[in-house]
XYZ file of C-alpha atoms in Angstrom:
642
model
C -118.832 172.912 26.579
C -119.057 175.817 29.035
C -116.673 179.117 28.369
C -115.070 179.741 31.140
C -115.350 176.800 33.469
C -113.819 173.625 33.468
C -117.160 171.389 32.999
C -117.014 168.880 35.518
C -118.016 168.526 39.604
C -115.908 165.837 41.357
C -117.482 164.220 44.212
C -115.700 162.111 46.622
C -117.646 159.983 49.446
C -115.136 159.904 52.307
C -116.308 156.722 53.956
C -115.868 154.112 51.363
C -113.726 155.740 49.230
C -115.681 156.252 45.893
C -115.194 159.155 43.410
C -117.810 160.394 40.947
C -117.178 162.905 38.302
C -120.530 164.728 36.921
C -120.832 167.612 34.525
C -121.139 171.137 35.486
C -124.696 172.124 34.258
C -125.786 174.889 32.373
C -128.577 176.010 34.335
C -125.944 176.320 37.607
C -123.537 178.395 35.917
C -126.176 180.747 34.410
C -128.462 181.207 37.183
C -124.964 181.310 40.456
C -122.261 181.903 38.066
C -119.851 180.230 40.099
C -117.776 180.216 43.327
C -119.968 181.283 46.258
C -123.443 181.031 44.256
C -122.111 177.260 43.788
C -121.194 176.725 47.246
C -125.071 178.218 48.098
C -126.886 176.511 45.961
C -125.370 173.044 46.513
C -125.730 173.408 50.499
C -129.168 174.250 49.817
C -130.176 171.041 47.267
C -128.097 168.792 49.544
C -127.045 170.020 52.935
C -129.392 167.585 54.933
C -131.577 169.831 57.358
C -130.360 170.078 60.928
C -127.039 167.695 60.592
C -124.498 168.478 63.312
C -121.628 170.719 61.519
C -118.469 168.367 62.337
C -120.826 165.167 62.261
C -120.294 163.208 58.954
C -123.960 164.322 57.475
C -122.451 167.722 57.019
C -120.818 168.385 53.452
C -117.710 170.507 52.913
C -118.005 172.431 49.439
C -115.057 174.462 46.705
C -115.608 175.819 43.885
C -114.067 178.097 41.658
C -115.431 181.045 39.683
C -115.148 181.805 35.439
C -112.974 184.303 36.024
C -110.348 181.772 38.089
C -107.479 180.650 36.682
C -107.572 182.892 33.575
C -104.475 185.559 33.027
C -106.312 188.464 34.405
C -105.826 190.600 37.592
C -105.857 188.844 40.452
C -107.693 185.626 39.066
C -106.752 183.177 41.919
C -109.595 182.736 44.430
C -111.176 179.906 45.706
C -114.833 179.880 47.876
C -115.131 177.184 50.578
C -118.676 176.335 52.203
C -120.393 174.143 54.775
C -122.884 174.048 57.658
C -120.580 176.072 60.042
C -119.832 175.015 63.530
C -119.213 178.610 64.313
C -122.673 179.843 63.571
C -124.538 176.605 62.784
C -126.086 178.671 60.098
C -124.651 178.732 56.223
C -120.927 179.677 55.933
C -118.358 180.454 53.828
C -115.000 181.304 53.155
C -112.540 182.487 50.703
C -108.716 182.681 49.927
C -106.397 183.188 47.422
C -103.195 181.831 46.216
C -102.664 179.302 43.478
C -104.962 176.419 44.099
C -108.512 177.094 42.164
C -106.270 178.015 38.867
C -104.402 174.409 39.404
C -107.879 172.733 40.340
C -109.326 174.164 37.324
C -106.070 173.257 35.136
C -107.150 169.706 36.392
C -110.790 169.531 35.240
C -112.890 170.614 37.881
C -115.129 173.513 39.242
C -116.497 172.098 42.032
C -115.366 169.755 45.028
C -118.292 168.257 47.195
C -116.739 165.906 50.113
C -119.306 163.953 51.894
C -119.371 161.647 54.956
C -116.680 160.884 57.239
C -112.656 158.889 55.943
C -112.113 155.922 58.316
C -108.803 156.961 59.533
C -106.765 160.359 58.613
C -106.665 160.924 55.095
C -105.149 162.848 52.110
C -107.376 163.743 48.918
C -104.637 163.566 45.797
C -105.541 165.190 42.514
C -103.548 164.842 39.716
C -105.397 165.620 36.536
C -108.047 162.914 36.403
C -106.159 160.379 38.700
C -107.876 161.395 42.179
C -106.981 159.055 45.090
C -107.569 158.692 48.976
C -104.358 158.395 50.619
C -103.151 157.296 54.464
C -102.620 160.467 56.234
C -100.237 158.661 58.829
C -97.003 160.892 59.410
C -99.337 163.794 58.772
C -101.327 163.948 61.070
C -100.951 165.943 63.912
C -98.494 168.145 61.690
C -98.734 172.256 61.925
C -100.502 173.313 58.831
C -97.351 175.283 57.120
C -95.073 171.966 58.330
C -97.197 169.821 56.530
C -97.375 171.679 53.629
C -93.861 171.454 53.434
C -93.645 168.050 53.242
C -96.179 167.159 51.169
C -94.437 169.299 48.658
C -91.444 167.583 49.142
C -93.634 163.913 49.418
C -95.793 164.617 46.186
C -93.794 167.511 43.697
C -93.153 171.049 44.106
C -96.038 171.709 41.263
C -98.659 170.512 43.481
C -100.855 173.390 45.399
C -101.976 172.065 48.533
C -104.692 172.753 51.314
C -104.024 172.107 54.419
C -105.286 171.899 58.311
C -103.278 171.972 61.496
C -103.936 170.143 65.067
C -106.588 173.205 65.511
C -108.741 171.242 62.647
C -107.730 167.905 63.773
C -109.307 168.734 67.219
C -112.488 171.030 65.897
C -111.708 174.215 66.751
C -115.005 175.893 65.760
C -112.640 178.859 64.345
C -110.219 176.610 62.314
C -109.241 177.202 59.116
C -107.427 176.280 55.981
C -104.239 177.462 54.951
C -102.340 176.934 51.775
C -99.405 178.840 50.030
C -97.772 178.914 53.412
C -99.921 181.832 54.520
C -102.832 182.152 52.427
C -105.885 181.166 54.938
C -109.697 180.581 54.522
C -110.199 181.501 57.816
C -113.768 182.337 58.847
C -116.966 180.107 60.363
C -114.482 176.964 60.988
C -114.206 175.495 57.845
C -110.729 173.731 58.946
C -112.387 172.286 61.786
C -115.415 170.409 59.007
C -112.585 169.230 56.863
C -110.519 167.868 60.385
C -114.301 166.054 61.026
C -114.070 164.269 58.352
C -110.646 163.316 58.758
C -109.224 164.908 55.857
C -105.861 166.590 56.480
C -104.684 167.955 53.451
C -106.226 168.171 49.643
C -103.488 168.332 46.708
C -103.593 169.136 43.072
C -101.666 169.346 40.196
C -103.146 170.185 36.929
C -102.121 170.952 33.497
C -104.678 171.218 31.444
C -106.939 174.289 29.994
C -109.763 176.222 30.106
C -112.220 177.165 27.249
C -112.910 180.657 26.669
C -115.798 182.402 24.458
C -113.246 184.396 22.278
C -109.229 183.588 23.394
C -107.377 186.460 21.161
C -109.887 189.522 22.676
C -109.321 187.892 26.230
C -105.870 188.134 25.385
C -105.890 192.213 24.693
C -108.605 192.609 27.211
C -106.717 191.178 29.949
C -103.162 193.393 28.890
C -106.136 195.985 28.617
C -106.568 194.983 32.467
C -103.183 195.272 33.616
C -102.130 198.302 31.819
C -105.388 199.705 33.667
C -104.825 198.607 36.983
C -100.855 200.243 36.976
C -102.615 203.410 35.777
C -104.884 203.815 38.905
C -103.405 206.513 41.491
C -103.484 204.592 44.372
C -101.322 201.960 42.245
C -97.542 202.310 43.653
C -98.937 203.216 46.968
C -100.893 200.521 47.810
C -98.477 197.540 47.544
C -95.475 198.398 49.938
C -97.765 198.121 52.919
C -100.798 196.239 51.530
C -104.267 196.017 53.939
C -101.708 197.083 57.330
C -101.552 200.201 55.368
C -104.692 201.367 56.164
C -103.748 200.955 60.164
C -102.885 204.484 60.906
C -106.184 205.970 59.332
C -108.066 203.486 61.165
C -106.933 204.518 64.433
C -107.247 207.960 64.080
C -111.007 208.147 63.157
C -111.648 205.562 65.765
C -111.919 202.552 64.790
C -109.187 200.426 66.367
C -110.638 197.373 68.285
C -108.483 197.611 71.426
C -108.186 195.823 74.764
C -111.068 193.571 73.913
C -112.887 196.157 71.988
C -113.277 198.321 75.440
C -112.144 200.915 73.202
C -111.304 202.956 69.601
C -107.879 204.463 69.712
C -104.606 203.322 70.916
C -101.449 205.615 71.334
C -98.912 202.591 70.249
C -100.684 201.476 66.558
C -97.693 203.466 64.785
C -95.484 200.666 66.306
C -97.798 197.936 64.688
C -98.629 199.509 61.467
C -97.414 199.186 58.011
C -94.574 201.108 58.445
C -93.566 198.932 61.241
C -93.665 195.958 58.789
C -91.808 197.718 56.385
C -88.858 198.376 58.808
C -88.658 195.416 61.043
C -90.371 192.256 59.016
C -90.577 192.321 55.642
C -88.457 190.478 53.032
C -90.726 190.804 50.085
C -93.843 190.791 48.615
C -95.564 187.907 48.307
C -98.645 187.659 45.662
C -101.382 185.254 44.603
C -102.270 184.096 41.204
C -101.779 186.811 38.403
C -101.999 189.624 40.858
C -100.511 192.952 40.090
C -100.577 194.375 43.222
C -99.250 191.579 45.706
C -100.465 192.459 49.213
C -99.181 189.584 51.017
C -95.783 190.863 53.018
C -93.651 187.989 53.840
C -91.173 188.719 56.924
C -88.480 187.315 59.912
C -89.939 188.270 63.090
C -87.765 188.323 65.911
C -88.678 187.864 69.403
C -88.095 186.559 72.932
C -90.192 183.489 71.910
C -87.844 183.124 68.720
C -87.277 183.587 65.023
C -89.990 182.877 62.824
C -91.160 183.706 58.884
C -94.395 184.542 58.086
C -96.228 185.927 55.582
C -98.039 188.817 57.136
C -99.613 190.075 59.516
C -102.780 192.005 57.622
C -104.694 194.572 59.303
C -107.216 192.088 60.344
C -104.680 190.863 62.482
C -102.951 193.522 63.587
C -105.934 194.627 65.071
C -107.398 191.493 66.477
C -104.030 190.227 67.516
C -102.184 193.698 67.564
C -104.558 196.195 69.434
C -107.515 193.641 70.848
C -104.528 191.524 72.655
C -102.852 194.988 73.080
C -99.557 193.561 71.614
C -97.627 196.594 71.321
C -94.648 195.600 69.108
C -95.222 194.344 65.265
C -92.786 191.339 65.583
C -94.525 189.939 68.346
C -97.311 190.546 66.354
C -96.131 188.635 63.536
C -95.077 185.920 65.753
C -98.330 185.242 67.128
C -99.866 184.996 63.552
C -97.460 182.759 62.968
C -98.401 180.734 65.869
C -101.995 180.879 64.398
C -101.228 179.598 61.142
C -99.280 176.645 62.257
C -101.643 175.620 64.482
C -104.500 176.142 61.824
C -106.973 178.851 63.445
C -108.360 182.141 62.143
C -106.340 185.105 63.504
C -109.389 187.179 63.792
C -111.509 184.660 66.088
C -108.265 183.957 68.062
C -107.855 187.463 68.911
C -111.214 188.040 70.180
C -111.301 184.457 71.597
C -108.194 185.532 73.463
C -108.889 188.910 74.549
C -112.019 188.229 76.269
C -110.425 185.333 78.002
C -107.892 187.962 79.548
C -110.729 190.210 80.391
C -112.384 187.975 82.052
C -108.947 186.657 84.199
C -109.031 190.642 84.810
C -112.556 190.670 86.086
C -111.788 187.483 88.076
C -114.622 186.247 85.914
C -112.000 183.217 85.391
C -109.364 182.702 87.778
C -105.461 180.960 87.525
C -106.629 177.606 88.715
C -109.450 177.664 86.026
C -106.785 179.175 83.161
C -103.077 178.083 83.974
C -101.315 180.582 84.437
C -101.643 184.557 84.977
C -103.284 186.450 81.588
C -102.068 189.956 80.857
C -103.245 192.223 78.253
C -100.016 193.286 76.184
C -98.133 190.170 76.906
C -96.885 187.718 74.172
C -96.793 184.343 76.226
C -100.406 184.921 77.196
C -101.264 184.560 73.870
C -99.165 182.119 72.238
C -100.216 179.865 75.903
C -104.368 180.705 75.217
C -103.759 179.549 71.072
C -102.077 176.297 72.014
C -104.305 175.114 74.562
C -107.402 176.193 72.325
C -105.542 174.109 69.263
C -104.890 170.774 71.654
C -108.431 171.380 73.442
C -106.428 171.181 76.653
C -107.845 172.952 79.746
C -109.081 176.272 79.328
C -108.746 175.720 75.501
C -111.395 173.259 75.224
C -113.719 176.008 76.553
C -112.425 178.969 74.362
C -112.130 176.462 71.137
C -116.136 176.425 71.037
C -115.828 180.095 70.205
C -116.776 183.091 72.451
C -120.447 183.394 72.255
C -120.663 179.795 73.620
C -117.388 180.356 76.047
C -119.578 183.294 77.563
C -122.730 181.137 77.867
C -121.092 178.331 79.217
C -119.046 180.917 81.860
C -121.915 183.622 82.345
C -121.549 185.968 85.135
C -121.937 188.487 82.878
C -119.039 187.496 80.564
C -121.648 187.871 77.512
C -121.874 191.432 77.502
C -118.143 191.639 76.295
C -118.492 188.262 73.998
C -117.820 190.412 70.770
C -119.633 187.957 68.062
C -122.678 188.078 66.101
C -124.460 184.793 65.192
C -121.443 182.872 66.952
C -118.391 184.336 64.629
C -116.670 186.977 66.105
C -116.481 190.553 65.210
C -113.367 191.555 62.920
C -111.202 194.910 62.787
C -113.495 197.599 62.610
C -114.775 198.968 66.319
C -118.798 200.826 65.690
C -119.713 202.732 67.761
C -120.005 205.795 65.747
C -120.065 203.857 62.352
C -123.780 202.203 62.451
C -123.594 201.323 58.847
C -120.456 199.500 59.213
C -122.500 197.817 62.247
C -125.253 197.209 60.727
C -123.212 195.184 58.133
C -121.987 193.351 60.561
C -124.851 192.329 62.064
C -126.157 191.181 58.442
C -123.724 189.441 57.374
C -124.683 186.024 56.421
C -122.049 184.268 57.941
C -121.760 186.732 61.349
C -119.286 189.302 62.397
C -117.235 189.995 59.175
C -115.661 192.651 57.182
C -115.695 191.161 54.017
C -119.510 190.611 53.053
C -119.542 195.011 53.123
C -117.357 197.889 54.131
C -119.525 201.006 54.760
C -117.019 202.552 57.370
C -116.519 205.798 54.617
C -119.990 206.279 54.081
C -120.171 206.838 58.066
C -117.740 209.466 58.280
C -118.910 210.919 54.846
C -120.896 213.396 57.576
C -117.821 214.584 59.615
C -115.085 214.466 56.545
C -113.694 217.858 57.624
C -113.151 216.015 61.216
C -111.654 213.265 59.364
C -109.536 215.101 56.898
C -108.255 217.079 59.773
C -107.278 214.122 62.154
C -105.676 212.462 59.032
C -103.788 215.894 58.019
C -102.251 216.014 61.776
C -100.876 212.838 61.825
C -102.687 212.405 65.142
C -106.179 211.368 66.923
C -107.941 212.443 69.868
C -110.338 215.464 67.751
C -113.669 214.727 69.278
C -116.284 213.329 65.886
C -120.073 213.991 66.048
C -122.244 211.049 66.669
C -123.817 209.239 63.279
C -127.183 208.742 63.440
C -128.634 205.735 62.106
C -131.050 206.414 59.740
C -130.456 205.735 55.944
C -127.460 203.498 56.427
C -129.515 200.427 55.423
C -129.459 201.074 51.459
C -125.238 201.686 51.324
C -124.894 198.165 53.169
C -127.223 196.647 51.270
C -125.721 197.749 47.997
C -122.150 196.632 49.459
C -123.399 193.064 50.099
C -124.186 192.995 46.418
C -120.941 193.955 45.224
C -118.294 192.781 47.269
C -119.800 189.078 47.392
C -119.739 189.438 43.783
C -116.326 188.361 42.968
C -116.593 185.794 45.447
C -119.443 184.392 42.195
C -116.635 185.734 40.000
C -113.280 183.858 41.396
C -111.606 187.014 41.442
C -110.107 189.011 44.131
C -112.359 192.407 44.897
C -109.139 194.595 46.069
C -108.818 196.220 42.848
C -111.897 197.786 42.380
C -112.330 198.190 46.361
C -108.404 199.911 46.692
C -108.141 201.406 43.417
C -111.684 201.984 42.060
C -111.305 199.147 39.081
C -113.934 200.176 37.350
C -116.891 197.433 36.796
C -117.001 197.997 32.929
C -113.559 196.026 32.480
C -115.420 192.974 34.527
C -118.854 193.063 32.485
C -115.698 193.141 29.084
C -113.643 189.944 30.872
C -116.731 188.138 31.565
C -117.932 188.073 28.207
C -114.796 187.318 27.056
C -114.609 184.459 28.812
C -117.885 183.009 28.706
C -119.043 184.534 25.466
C -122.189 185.527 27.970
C -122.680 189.536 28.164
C -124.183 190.674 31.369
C -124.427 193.984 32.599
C -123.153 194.856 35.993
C -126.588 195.214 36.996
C -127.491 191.893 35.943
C -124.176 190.383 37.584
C -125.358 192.180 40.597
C -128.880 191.085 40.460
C -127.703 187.036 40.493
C -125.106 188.544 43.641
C -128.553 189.745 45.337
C -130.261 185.936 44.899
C -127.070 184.228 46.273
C -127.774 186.910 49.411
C -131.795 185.540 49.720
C -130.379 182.403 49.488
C -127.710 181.843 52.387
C -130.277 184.228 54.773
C -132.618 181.619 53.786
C -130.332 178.138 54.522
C -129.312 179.694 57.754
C -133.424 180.359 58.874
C -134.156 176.589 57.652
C -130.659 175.307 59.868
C -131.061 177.619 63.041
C -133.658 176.770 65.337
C -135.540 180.160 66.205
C -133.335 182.387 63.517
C -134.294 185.546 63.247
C -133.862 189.485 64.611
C -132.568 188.370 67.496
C -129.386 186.633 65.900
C -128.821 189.826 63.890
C -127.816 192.042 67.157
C -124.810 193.173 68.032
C -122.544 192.831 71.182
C -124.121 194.238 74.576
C -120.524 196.151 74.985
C -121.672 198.359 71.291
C -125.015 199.419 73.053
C -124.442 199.986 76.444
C -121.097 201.157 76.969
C -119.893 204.284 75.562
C -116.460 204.318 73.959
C -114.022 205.917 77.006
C -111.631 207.973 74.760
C -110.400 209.132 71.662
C -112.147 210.744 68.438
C -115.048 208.999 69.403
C -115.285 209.231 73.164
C -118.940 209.138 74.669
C -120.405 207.222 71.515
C -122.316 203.715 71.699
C -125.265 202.973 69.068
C -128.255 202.653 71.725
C -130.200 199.308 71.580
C -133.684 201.510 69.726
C -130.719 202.910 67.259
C -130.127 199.275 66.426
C -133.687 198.496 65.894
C -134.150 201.674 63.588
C -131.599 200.488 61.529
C -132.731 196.786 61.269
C -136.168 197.861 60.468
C -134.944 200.243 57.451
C -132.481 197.153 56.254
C -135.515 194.411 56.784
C -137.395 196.604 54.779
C -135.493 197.214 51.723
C -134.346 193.588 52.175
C -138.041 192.087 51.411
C -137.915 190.657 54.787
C -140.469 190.238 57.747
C -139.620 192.126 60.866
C -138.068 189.064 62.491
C -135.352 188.834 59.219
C -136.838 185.945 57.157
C -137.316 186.520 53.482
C -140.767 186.530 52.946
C -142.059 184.235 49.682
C -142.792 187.003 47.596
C -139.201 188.528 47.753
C -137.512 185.456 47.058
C -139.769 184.308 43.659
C -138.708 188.177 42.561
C -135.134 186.954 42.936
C -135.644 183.380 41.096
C -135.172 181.342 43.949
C -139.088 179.672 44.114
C -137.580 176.383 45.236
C -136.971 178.391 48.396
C -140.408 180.561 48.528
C -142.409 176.799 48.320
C -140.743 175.860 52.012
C -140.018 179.282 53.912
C -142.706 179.645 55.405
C -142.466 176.629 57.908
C -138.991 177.848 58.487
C -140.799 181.345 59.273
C -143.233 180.115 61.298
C -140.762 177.828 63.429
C -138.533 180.821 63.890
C -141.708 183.147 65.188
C -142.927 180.374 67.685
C -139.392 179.900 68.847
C -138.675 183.995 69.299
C -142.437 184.898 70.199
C -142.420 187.405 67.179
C -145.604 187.348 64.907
């Protein structure tokens, strides 16, 4: 028996049907703990090299964490993981809600789907009954419709995953959405799931979980809660959740606008959290056991018509809001609900779509090539771009490949405003005087994401009386000094050690990110749970090895991987931002190298980005060290580095 898990992996091999149900070993949950180090190190032991990402070779892993599914703070996440179609490197994805606690309740950790259903299909899990089911009068569904009625087909107690027509069709920025707006939505997860024909997974458990001592996890989580209300930022942070932080954003110029052209737009008050607050919302909506439900669930009203939806976040109030240049928060909110139906990631869409109407601007594409007119700031635009990308129907079969490959495939120059790194594209945060937050962008395993590190305060920690002052004045437009980019490496590197590690953990990170959660209570609820004490240190220390690891399954699955895929968008080096706080900046292509060098370094890496043998037997990961250096030496022929 394991504390804290639920002891068993189910496997299910889509093309004939058969299930296999294997324990959980030891050795895995000590040495990856659980969640994303599972999802790792299975794509690494099994992943066959080179497989095409939506071809049936390709596996689709979930797992949960120890700390999922417990009654603690904010216990309800669930890691995702495949070859990605986005990247063609390792990704992953997370979300919250309610289904790892009722996948755990059932008797599992860890999903692994392999191969390829004959026709469209429905995974059913209850308890230890687990069945392929016809999909037919699913498929082709929107992802929140179909959620709907398998709820109403199968029980209201079942938590389901779903895709929309955006997975059906591989959308290589397709994700899954459950809890009618709950969304793993990075590297195109939806779209491996819609490969294999798989349109919805479903699970109802009711069973439990062992725990290393059940009566202290009982005081130590109230211990939790009564420690979470007592933070500062406690009552503040829930009425607006993550769109709260819109306003701060903008003024220290940040805001991705007009297709990250710029860093500050005068109408973000009319898209912010306030705006939420006084047009949309209804009510909070919250995921498993979480004490400070950010979700905001809403009516938006518009030309196009009435919709609910649960959001939008900041992510997509910026990507959607100011990168689309959507001006008004219920048109906002209508277009993310447009995106979840359909199944895609709100954050690829909006780049996806904003560099689409830059290049109708730039008569890069023209009407006959589109459809119709594009206009920055205008609604149909967008809703017309996200429905032809989810059907794969004229221009949309282009844009669904994602923008790096929309801007090879287009050229004339299109690349240099393609804002991606390693094929996902860039989310909310606009760099050009923040090179640590750029830097972690450019690092992240799994491309252009927020989530793996969020740096952005150490950048301004230089110019806080700036920032204090723009923030006191309600206003923007106070010129900031430019950042240089030395000694940024070691405060990103540090953040991809922590922030990944509740991803290992199954437990949401907003907590200790928003309200400074201290890490003593997790070292306290892990032992509690799995009668294992680890230091933070040492919990950080396995977060570091799951790091070595994905760098390294993306270097042995990318032909030529290296520096080169760790560089950030032409537009970031070349172009300096035209106005606000942060007018005249741009992070110069020999800034960039300085601070890859300094992150290589500390890293343990070569100078082309591959972890070199030594580094990864210091992390534990020797299976690794015995074949990178044919995946080194590939990469070095293919780049010309030595």
């Amino acid at each position: 028996m394991l504390n804290g898990y639920a002891g068993t992996v189910l496997r299910v091999y889509l093309a004939d049907g058969r299930v296999e149900k294997t324990p959980l070993s030891r050795q895995m949950a000590e040495e990856f703990i659980g969640g994303r180090g599972f999802v790792a190190k299975t794509l690494f032991d099994e992943l066959p090299p080179r497989v095409d990402p939506l071809g049936p070779e390709n596996i689709f892993v979930m797992a949960t964490g120890p700390l999922s599914g417990h009654f603690l703070p904010a216990s309800g996440k669930t890691h995702f993981g495949c070859k990605s179609p986005a990247s063609g490197g390792y990704g992953d994805s997370n979300m919250g809600g309610h289904f790892g606690p009722a996948f755990k309740y059932a008797g599992y950790d860890m999903l692994v789907l392999t191969g390829r259903a004959p026709s469209p299909s429905l995974l059913v899990i209850d308890d230890d009954r687990v069945e392929i089911r016809s999909a037919e009068g699913y498929w082709g569904m929107g992802s929140l419709s179909v959620e709907a009625k398998l709820k109403a087909d199968l029980g209201g107690d079942f938590q389901i995953l779903t895709i929309g027509p955006a997975g059906e069709n591989g959308v290589v920025f397709a994700c899954i959405t459950h809890d009618f707006g709950r969304q793993a939505g990075r590297v195109g997860i939806g779209a491996v799931l819609g490969s294999k024909n798989l349109k919805a997974v479903a699970v109802r458990g009711t069973g439990d979980i062992p725990v290393g001592d059940a009566r202290a996890l009982y005081e130590e989580g109230k211990n939790a809660y009564r420690a979470v209300r007592a933070k500062p930022g406690f009552t503040g942070w829930t009425p607006e959740g993550t769109a709260g932080i819109t306003d701060w954003i903008n003024r220290v110029g940040a805001f991705p606008t007009k297709n990250f052209s710029t860093s500050y737009w005068e109408k973000h008050s009319d898209i912010n959290g306030e705006a939420i607050l006084r047009e949309l919302k209804i009510t909070d909506k919250g995921c498993y056991c979480c004490p400070t439900p950010c979700g905001k669930y809403g009516r938006a009203r518009t030309g196009l018509g009435d919709v609910y939806v649960e959001g939008p976040e900041f992510e997509t109030i910026a990507l959607l809001g100011g990168n689309c240049m959507l001006g008004d928060i219920a048109e906002v909110a209508y277009a993310n609900y447009v995106c979840d139906e359909l199944g895609v990631d709100t954050i690829s869409a909006g780049v996806v779509c904003s560099w689409a109407i830059e290049c109708f601007e730039k008569g890069i594409l023209d009407q006959a090539t589109i459809g119709r007119e594009l206009r920055f700031g205008d609604l149909k635009s967008v809703v017309y771009l996200l429905e032809q990308i989810a059907c794969r129907r004229g221009i949309g079969d282009l844009l669904a490949q994602g923008v790096r490959t929309a801007a090879q495939k287009t050229g004339r120059g299109s690349a240099s405003f393609a804002i991606q790194v390693k094929g996902l594209e860039w989310s909310g945060y606009e760099c050009r005087n923040a090179p640590g937050m750029m830097l972690a962008y450019m690092t992240s395993d799994i491309g252009a994401h927020h989530a793996r590190a969020w740096v952005l305060g150490h950048d301004l920690a230089g110019t806080a009386a700036n920032v204090h002052e723009l923030i006191a004045s309600g206003g923007g437009g106070g010129k900031l000094p430019k950042s240089a980019p030395q000694g940024r490496a070691k405060y990103v590197v540090d953040s991809q050690h922590t922030r990944p590690l509740f991803d290992l953990l199954g437990i949401c990170r907003l907590q200790y990110m928003e309200l400074g959660f201290e890490p003593e209570h997790y070292e306290r609820l892990f032992d509690k749970v799995t009668g294992r004490r680890m230091t933070w240190q040492e919990l950080l220390a396995i977060s570091e090895k799951v790091w070595q690891l994905t760098r390294g399954i993306s270097a042995r699955e990318i032909p030529g991987f290296g520096r080169a895929f760790d560089y950030p968008p032409e537009r970031f080096m070349t172009e300096p931002v035209p106005d606000g706080p942060n007018a005249g900046h741009c992070v110069p292509r020999e800034e960039v190298d300085i601070l890859l060098d300094e992150y290589y370094t500390l890293r343990g890496w070569d100078k082309n980005g591959i972890p070199t043998a030594e580094t990864l037997r210091r992390v534990g990961l020797d299976d690794v060290a015995d074949t990178i250096t044919d995946w080194a030496c590939h990469a070095q022929e293919s780049t010309g580095l030595k």
